[in-house]
Amino acid sequence: MIPTKEEMIKALEERHGKETQNRFFAATVAICGLGGLGSNIAVSLARAGIGKLILIDFDRVDITNLHRQQYKAAQIGEYKTEALRQNLQEIAPYVEIETHAVRMEEGNIEGLLKEADIICEAFDKAHMKAMLVNTVLEKLPQTVLISGSGMAGFGSANSIKTRKVMKHFYLCGDEISDVNDGIGLVSSRVMLCAAHEAHKVLQILSGAEVK
Amino acid sequence: MVKVNGDNLNIAGKSIREYLASTNYDITRIAVERNGDIVPKAQYGETVLVDGDSVEVVSFVGGG
C-alpha cells in the first residue's frame, strides 16, 4: 500500500524538520549524467524529498552498469532517464521528475539547466565534466554547481572529499583516481562520491553550510 | 608573482594560454579560475596574468 502524499510529507518533516523539509520541497535540482554518480545522487535526493529533479542522460542501461548504478537487470536496454524515473517513483512517488534523453553540449546546457537551483555534474568522461563546468560557470554563474572528479579504484574511502573551489562551485572526489588508468570503478567508492555531491546539495538547501 | 594552485610562480606578463602551454595540462579537461571568477576558454589567450593574481586550474579525471 503506497502512502498518501500527506503521510509522506509528515514522515519527511519528522526526520528533517518542517522548515528544512519545506526548503527541500521548494528546490529544483538537475543531475547531468545518470551513471554511477548521477543515479545514486538521484536516489539520495528523491528520498530526502527534493521537490523536483531534472534528470539528463542520452544513454541506455547496459549490463556493465549494474555493478554500481541504480538500475535493475530487467531494465537493460531502457533509456536511463525512464528507468531511473520508474525506480525513483517506486521509492518516492511524489517527487516531480523531468527527464531529457539528450546528449549535453555547449549549445543546449543553458536551456536544459536554467530552472535548476543546484546542478550536479555526474558525467563519466573528463572532457565532458570540464565542458559542463566551464559552460555552467560562464552562462549560469548564479546557480550552484557541484561536480565529481576522482573516485575510481580501490583507494581509501577517506580520500573522497568535498571542497569549495570558488563561489557557487564545489568539487567532490579525490581529484586524482582516473578510470583511464585502468583501475575500474567500484560501487562503494563511486557511491561515496555520489553521497558527497548529494550531501552538499542538502546541506546548502538546509542552510547549514558553513560559509 | 602569480599564485597557481597554491604555488608562487614567476609568470606575470604571460597569458593563461601561454602559461598552460608550458604545463602538462590537457586543455580539454580543465577549468581555470582567476581571482574567484571562471576564465572562459575563449579568453585564455587575451587574459594576461599580473602580479598578485591567484589562479586555480581544476583538472578533471574520468569516472562516474
PDB file of C-alpha atoms in Angstrom, chain A residues 17-204:
ATOM      1  CA  GLY A  17      12.196  19.291  10.491  1.00  0.00           C
ATOM      2  CA  LYS A  18       9.349  21.199   8.837  1.00  0.00           C
ATOM      3  CA  GLU A  19      11.371  24.265   7.879  1.00  0.00           C
ATOM      4  CA  THR A  20      14.198  22.266   6.286  1.00  0.00           C
ATOM      5  CA  GLN A  21      11.748  19.988   4.538  1.00  0.00           C
ATOM      6  CA  ASN A  22       9.944  22.964   3.029  1.00  0.00           C
ATOM      7  CA  ARG A  23      13.269  24.114   1.573  1.00  0.00           C
ATOM      8  CA  PHE A  24      13.797  20.656   0.079  1.00  0.00           C
ATOM      9  CA  PHE A  25      10.262  20.617  -1.378  1.00  0.00           C
ATOM     10  CA  ALA A  26      10.823  24.037  -2.956  1.00  0.00           C
ATOM     11  CA  ALA A  27      14.088  23.059  -4.645  1.00  0.00           C
ATOM     12  CA  THR A  28      14.791  22.000  -8.203  1.00  0.00           C
ATOM     13  CA  VAL A  29      17.997  20.016  -8.690  1.00  0.00           C
ATOM     14  CA  ALA A  30      19.388  18.967 -12.077  1.00  0.00           C
ATOM     15  CA  ILE A  31      21.531  15.844 -12.422  1.00  0.00           C
ATOM     16  CA  CYS A  32      23.723  15.706 -15.530  1.00  0.00           C
ATOM     17  CA  GLY A  33      24.596  12.108 -16.305  1.00  0.00           C
ATOM     18  CA  LEU A  34      22.767   9.144 -14.759  1.00  0.00           C
ATOM     19  CA  GLY A  35      25.573   6.651 -14.249  1.00  0.00           C
ATOM     20  CA  GLY A  36      27.279   5.642 -11.031  1.00  0.00           C
ATOM     21  CA  LEU A  37      27.284   9.185  -9.697  1.00  0.00           C
ATOM     22  CA  GLY A  38      24.000  10.504 -11.067  1.00  0.00           C
ATOM     23  CA  SER A  39      21.757   7.523 -10.332  1.00  0.00           C
ATOM     24  CA  ASN A  40      22.990   7.363  -6.733  1.00  0.00           C
ATOM     25  CA  ILE A  41      22.676  11.141  -6.269  1.00  0.00           C
ATOM     26  CA  ALA A  42      19.125  10.939  -7.601  1.00  0.00           C
ATOM     27  CA  VAL A  43      18.151   8.202  -5.134  1.00  0.00           C
ATOM     28  CA  SER A  44      19.508  10.221  -2.190  1.00  0.00           C
ATOM     29  CA  LEU A  45      17.745  13.408  -3.268  1.00  0.00           C
ATOM     30  CA  ALA A  46      14.446  11.687  -4.059  1.00  0.00           C
ATOM     31  CA  ARG A  47      14.489  10.028  -0.642  1.00  0.00           C
ATOM     32  CA  ALA A  48      15.165  13.389   1.004  1.00  0.00           C
ATOM     33  CA  GLY A  49      12.088  14.857  -0.636  1.00  0.00           C
ATOM     34  CA  ILE A  50      13.598  17.318  -3.089  1.00  0.00           C
ATOM     35  CA  GLY A  51      10.642  18.894  -4.896  1.00  0.00           C
ATOM     36  CA  LYS A  52      11.785  18.468  -8.468  1.00  0.00           C
ATOM     37  CA  LEU A  53      14.585  16.533 -10.140  1.00  0.00           C
ATOM     38  CA  ILE A  54      15.715  17.195 -13.711  1.00  0.00           C
ATOM     39  CA  LEU A  55      17.385  14.005 -14.995  1.00  0.00           C
ATOM     40  CA  ILE A  56      19.570  14.196 -18.106  1.00  0.00           C
ATOM     41  CA  ASP A  57      21.341  11.357 -19.932  1.00  0.00           C
ATOM     42  CA  PHE A  58      21.330  10.236 -23.581  1.00  0.00           C
ATOM     43  CA  ASP A  59      22.316   6.648 -22.823  1.00  0.00           C
ATOM     44  CA  ARG A  60      20.555   3.350 -22.186  1.00  0.00           C
ATOM     45  CA  VAL A  61      21.086   0.891 -19.334  1.00  0.00           C
ATOM     46  CA  ASP A  62      23.844  -1.609 -20.125  1.00  0.00           C
ATOM     47  CA  ILE A  63      24.814  -4.822 -18.351  1.00  0.00           C
ATOM     48  CA  THR A  64      28.166  -3.216 -17.419  1.00  0.00           C
ATOM     49  CA  ASN A  65      26.318  -0.509 -15.464  1.00  0.00           C
ATOM     50  CA  LEU A  66      24.623  -2.801 -12.962  1.00  0.00           C
ATOM     51  CA  HIS A  67      27.593  -3.180 -10.602  1.00  0.00           C
ATOM     52  CA  ARG A  68      27.389   0.471  -9.479  1.00  0.00           C
ATOM     53  CA  GLN A  69      24.317   2.152 -10.893  1.00  0.00           C
ATOM     54  CA  GLN A  70      20.779   2.170  -9.515  1.00  0.00           C
ATOM     55  CA  TYR A  71      19.187   0.078 -12.262  1.00  0.00           C
ATOM     56  CA  LYS A  72      17.829  -3.445 -12.362  1.00  0.00           C
ATOM     57  CA  ALA A  73      18.791  -6.314 -14.648  1.00  0.00           C
ATOM     58  CA  ALA A  74      15.342  -6.215 -16.243  1.00  0.00           C
ATOM     59  CA  GLN A  75      15.938  -2.578 -17.262  1.00  0.00           C
ATOM     60  CA  ILE A  76      18.861  -3.320 -19.597  1.00  0.00           C
ATOM     61  CA  GLY A  77      18.226  -1.555 -22.901  1.00  0.00           C
ATOM     62  CA  GLU A  78      15.882   1.097 -21.474  1.00  0.00           C
ATOM     63  CA  TYR A  79      16.763   4.767 -21.515  1.00  0.00           C
ATOM     64  CA  LYS A  80      18.394   5.624 -18.192  1.00  0.00           C
ATOM     65  CA  THR A  81      16.078   8.604 -17.870  1.00  0.00           C
ATOM     66  CA  GLU A  82      12.994   6.384 -17.996  1.00  0.00           C
ATOM     67  CA  ALA A  83      14.430   3.515 -15.955  1.00  0.00           C
ATOM     68  CA  LEU A  84      15.527   5.892 -13.202  1.00  0.00           C
ATOM     69  CA  ARG A  85      12.204   7.746 -13.275  1.00  0.00           C
ATOM     70  CA  GLN A  86      10.466   4.417 -12.676  1.00  0.00           C
ATOM     71  CA  ASN A  87      12.831   3.421  -9.853  1.00  0.00           C
ATOM     72  CA  LEU A  88      12.581   6.810  -8.146  1.00  0.00           C
ATOM     73  CA  GLN A  89       8.807   6.800  -8.370  1.00  0.00           C
ATOM     74  CA  GLU A  90       8.745   3.447  -6.584  1.00  0.00           C
ATOM     75  CA  ILE A  91      10.883   4.947  -3.799  1.00  0.00           C
ATOM     76  CA  ALA A  92       9.382   8.440  -3.636  1.00  0.00           C
ATOM     77  CA  PRO A  93       6.138   8.621  -5.613  1.00  0.00           C
ATOM     78  CA  TYR A  94       5.505  12.331  -5.120  1.00  0.00           C
ATOM     79  CA  VAL A  95       8.806  13.762  -6.345  1.00  0.00           C
ATOM     80  CA  GLU A  96       8.344  15.703  -9.592  1.00  0.00           C
ATOM     81  CA  ILE A  97      10.665  14.322 -12.257  1.00  0.00           C
ATOM     82  CA  GLU A  98      11.577  15.902 -15.585  1.00  0.00           C
ATOM     83  CA  THR A  99      13.694  13.854 -17.988  1.00  0.00           C
ATOM     84  CA  HIS A 100      15.754  14.674 -21.055  1.00  0.00           C
ATOM     85  CA  ALA A 101      17.262  11.806 -23.058  1.00  0.00           C
ATOM     86  CA  VAL A 102      19.711  14.060 -24.874  1.00  0.00           C
ATOM     87  CA  ARG A 103      23.456  14.485 -25.115  1.00  0.00           C
ATOM     88  CA  MET A 104      24.537  17.657 -23.349  1.00  0.00           C
ATOM     89  CA  GLU A 105      26.671  20.096 -25.318  1.00  0.00           C
ATOM     90  CA  GLU A 106      27.618  23.743 -25.037  1.00  0.00           C
ATOM     91  CA  GLY A 107      24.603  24.839 -27.081  1.00  0.00           C
ATOM     92  CA  ASN A 108      21.846  23.143 -25.030  1.00  0.00           C
ATOM     93  CA  ILE A 109      23.188  23.366 -21.473  1.00  0.00           C
ATOM     94  CA  GLU A 110      21.731  26.738 -20.562  1.00  0.00           C
ATOM     95  CA  GLY A 111      18.257  25.802 -21.804  1.00  0.00           C
ATOM     96  CA  LEU A 112      18.252  22.437 -20.017  1.00  0.00           C
ATOM     97  CA  LEU A 113      19.536  23.804 -16.697  1.00  0.00           C
ATOM     98  CA  LYS A 114      18.169  27.327 -16.331  1.00  0.00           C
ATOM     99  CA  GLU A 115      15.322  26.249 -13.999  1.00  0.00           C
ATOM    100  CA  ALA A 116      17.640  24.447 -11.588  1.00  0.00           C
ATOM    101  CA  ASP A 117      18.621  25.889  -8.207  1.00  0.00           C
ATOM    102  CA  ILE A 118      21.525  23.455  -7.947  1.00  0.00           C
ATOM    103  CA  ILE A 119      23.260  21.445 -10.691  1.00  0.00           C
ATOM    104  CA  CYS A 120      25.087  18.157 -10.095  1.00  0.00           C
ATOM    105  CA  GLU A 121      27.695  17.233 -12.681  1.00  0.00           C
ATOM    106  CA  ALA A 122      27.763  13.423 -12.831  1.00  0.00           C
ATOM    107  CA  PHE A 123      29.352  12.504 -16.160  1.00  0.00           C
ATOM    108  CA  ASP A 124      31.999   9.831 -16.559  1.00  0.00           C
ATOM    109  CA  LYS A 125      34.228  11.408 -19.224  1.00  0.00           C
ATOM    110  CA  ALA A 126      36.724  14.021 -18.008  1.00  0.00           C
ATOM    111  CA  HIS A 127      36.319  16.281 -21.044  1.00  0.00           C
ATOM    112  CA  MET A 128      32.525  16.258 -20.591  1.00  0.00           C
ATOM    113  CA  LYS A 129      32.928  17.237 -16.931  1.00  0.00           C
ATOM    114  CA  ALA A 130      35.173  20.117 -17.957  1.00  0.00           C
ATOM    115  CA  MET A 131      32.817  21.200 -20.735  1.00  0.00           C
ATOM    116  CA  LEU A 132      29.803  21.261 -18.409  1.00  0.00           C
ATOM    117  CA  VAL A 133      31.629  23.038 -15.589  1.00  0.00           C
ATOM    118  CA  ASN A 134      33.064  25.703 -17.899  1.00  0.00           C
ATOM    119  CA  THR A 135      29.725  26.298 -19.596  1.00  0.00           C
ATOM    120  CA  VAL A 136      27.676  26.452 -16.390  1.00  0.00           C
ATOM    121  CA  LEU A 137      30.133  28.770 -14.634  1.00  0.00           C
ATOM    122  CA  GLU A 138      30.121  31.087 -17.665  1.00  0.00           C
ATOM    123  CA  LYS A 139      26.430  31.052 -18.563  1.00  0.00           C
ATOM    124  CA  LEU A 140      24.660  30.347 -15.258  1.00  0.00           C
ATOM    125  CA  PRO A 141      27.010  31.984 -12.746  1.00  0.00           C
ATOM    126  CA  GLN A 142      24.313  32.358 -10.062  1.00  0.00           C
ATOM    127  CA  THR A 143      23.476  28.640  -9.991  1.00  0.00           C
ATOM    128  CA  VAL A 144      25.268  26.382  -7.514  1.00  0.00           C
ATOM    129  CA  LEU A 145      27.303  23.707  -9.306  1.00  0.00           C
ATOM    130  CA  ILE A 146      28.594  20.525  -7.671  1.00  0.00           C
ATOM    131  CA  SER A 147      30.955  18.300  -9.640  1.00  0.00           C
ATOM    132  CA  GLY A 148      32.574  14.902  -9.075  1.00  0.00           C
ATOM    133  CA  SER A 149      36.124  14.036 -10.119  1.00  0.00           C
ATOM    134  CA  GLY A 150      38.290  11.160  -8.933  1.00  0.00           C
ATOM    135  CA  MET A 151      36.544   8.110  -7.465  1.00  0.00           C
ATOM    136  CA  ALA A 152      37.923   5.177  -9.475  1.00  0.00           C
ATOM    137  CA  GLY A 153      39.625   2.133  -7.996  1.00  0.00           C
ATOM    138  CA  PHE A 154      40.044   0.589  -4.558  1.00  0.00           C
ATOM    139  CA  GLY A 155      41.796   3.564  -2.939  1.00  0.00           C
ATOM    140  CA  SER A 156      40.840   4.762   0.511  1.00  0.00           C
ATOM    141  CA  ALA A 157      37.241   5.723   1.160  1.00  0.00           C
ATOM    142  CA  ASN A 158      38.577   8.549   3.298  1.00  0.00           C
ATOM    143  CA  SER A 159      40.312  10.309   0.397  1.00  0.00           C
ATOM    144  CA  ILE A 160      36.960  11.258  -1.178  1.00  0.00           C
ATOM    145  CA  LYS A 161      36.335  14.864  -0.124  1.00  0.00           C
ATOM    146  CA  THR A 162      34.224  17.907  -0.908  1.00  0.00           C
ATOM    147  CA  ARG A 163      35.893  21.268  -1.357  1.00  0.00           C
ATOM    148  CA  LYS A 164      34.691  24.694  -2.389  1.00  0.00           C
ATOM    149  CA  VAL A 165      36.691  25.771  -5.436  1.00  0.00           C
ATOM    150  CA  MET A 166      35.013  29.143  -5.859  1.00  0.00           C
ATOM    151  CA  LYS A 167      31.731  30.881  -5.178  1.00  0.00           C
ATOM    152  CA  HIS A 168      28.917  28.519  -6.271  1.00  0.00           C
ATOM    153  CA  PHE A 169      31.304  25.748  -7.380  1.00  0.00           C
ATOM    154  CA  TYR A 170      32.099  22.655  -5.296  1.00  0.00           C
ATOM    155  CA  LEU A 171      34.220  19.668  -6.281  1.00  0.00           C
ATOM    156  CA  CYS A 172      33.834  16.180  -4.769  1.00  0.00           C
ATOM    157  CA  GLY A 173      36.204  13.234  -5.123  1.00  0.00           C
ATOM    158  CA  ASP A 174      39.922  12.652  -4.655  1.00  0.00           C
ATOM    159  CA  GLU A 175      40.654  14.597  -7.903  1.00  0.00           C
ATOM    160  CA  ILE A 176      43.297  12.013  -8.842  1.00  0.00           C
ATOM    161  CA  SER A 177      41.935   8.481  -9.381  1.00  0.00           C
ATOM    162  CA  ASP A 178      41.285   8.301 -13.117  1.00  0.00           C
ATOM    163  CA  VAL A 179      39.292   5.433 -14.577  1.00  0.00           C
ATOM    164  CA  ASN A 180      41.502   5.703 -17.661  1.00  0.00           C
ATOM    165  CA  ASP A 181      44.422   4.430 -15.606  1.00  0.00           C
ATOM    166  CA  GLY A 182      42.754   1.015 -15.813  1.00  0.00           C
ATOM    167  CA  ILE A 183      41.710   0.867 -12.169  1.00  0.00           C
ATOM    168  CA  GLY A 184      37.983   0.468 -12.845  1.00  0.00           C
ATOM    169  CA  LEU A 185      35.051   1.763 -10.870  1.00  0.00           C
ATOM    170  CA  VAL A 186      33.853   0.118  -7.660  1.00  0.00           C
ATOM    171  CA  SER A 187      30.304   0.674  -6.464  1.00  0.00           C
ATOM    172  CA  SER A 188      31.233   1.624  -2.908  1.00  0.00           C
ATOM    173  CA  ARG A 189      33.734   4.340  -3.843  1.00  0.00           C
ATOM    174  CA  VAL A 190      31.533   5.780  -6.590  1.00  0.00           C
ATOM    175  CA  MET A 191      28.652   5.861  -4.102  1.00  0.00           C
ATOM    176  CA  LEU A 192      30.863   7.735  -1.639  1.00  0.00           C
ATOM    177  CA  CYS A 193      31.464  10.448  -4.218  1.00  0.00           C
ATOM    178  CA  ALA A 194      27.770  10.495  -5.148  1.00  0.00           C
ATOM    179  CA  ALA A 195      26.937  10.851  -1.462  1.00  0.00           C
ATOM    180  CA  HIS A 196      29.328  13.808  -1.199  1.00  0.00           C
ATOM    181  CA  GLU A 197      27.539  15.519  -4.078  1.00  0.00           C
ATOM    182  CA  ALA A 198      24.066  14.759  -2.717  1.00  0.00           C
ATOM    183  CA  HIS A 199      25.063  15.800   0.775  1.00  0.00           C
ATOM    184  CA  LYS A 200      26.375  19.147  -0.421  1.00  0.00           C
ATOM    185  CA  VAL A 201      23.010  19.738  -2.134  1.00  0.00           C
ATOM    186  CA  LEU A 202      21.086  19.002   1.052  1.00  0.00           C
ATOM    187  CA  GLN A 203      23.490  20.932   3.251  1.00  0.00           C
ATOM    188  CA  ILE A 204      23.214  24.058   1.083  1.00  0.00           C
TER     189      ILE A 204
END
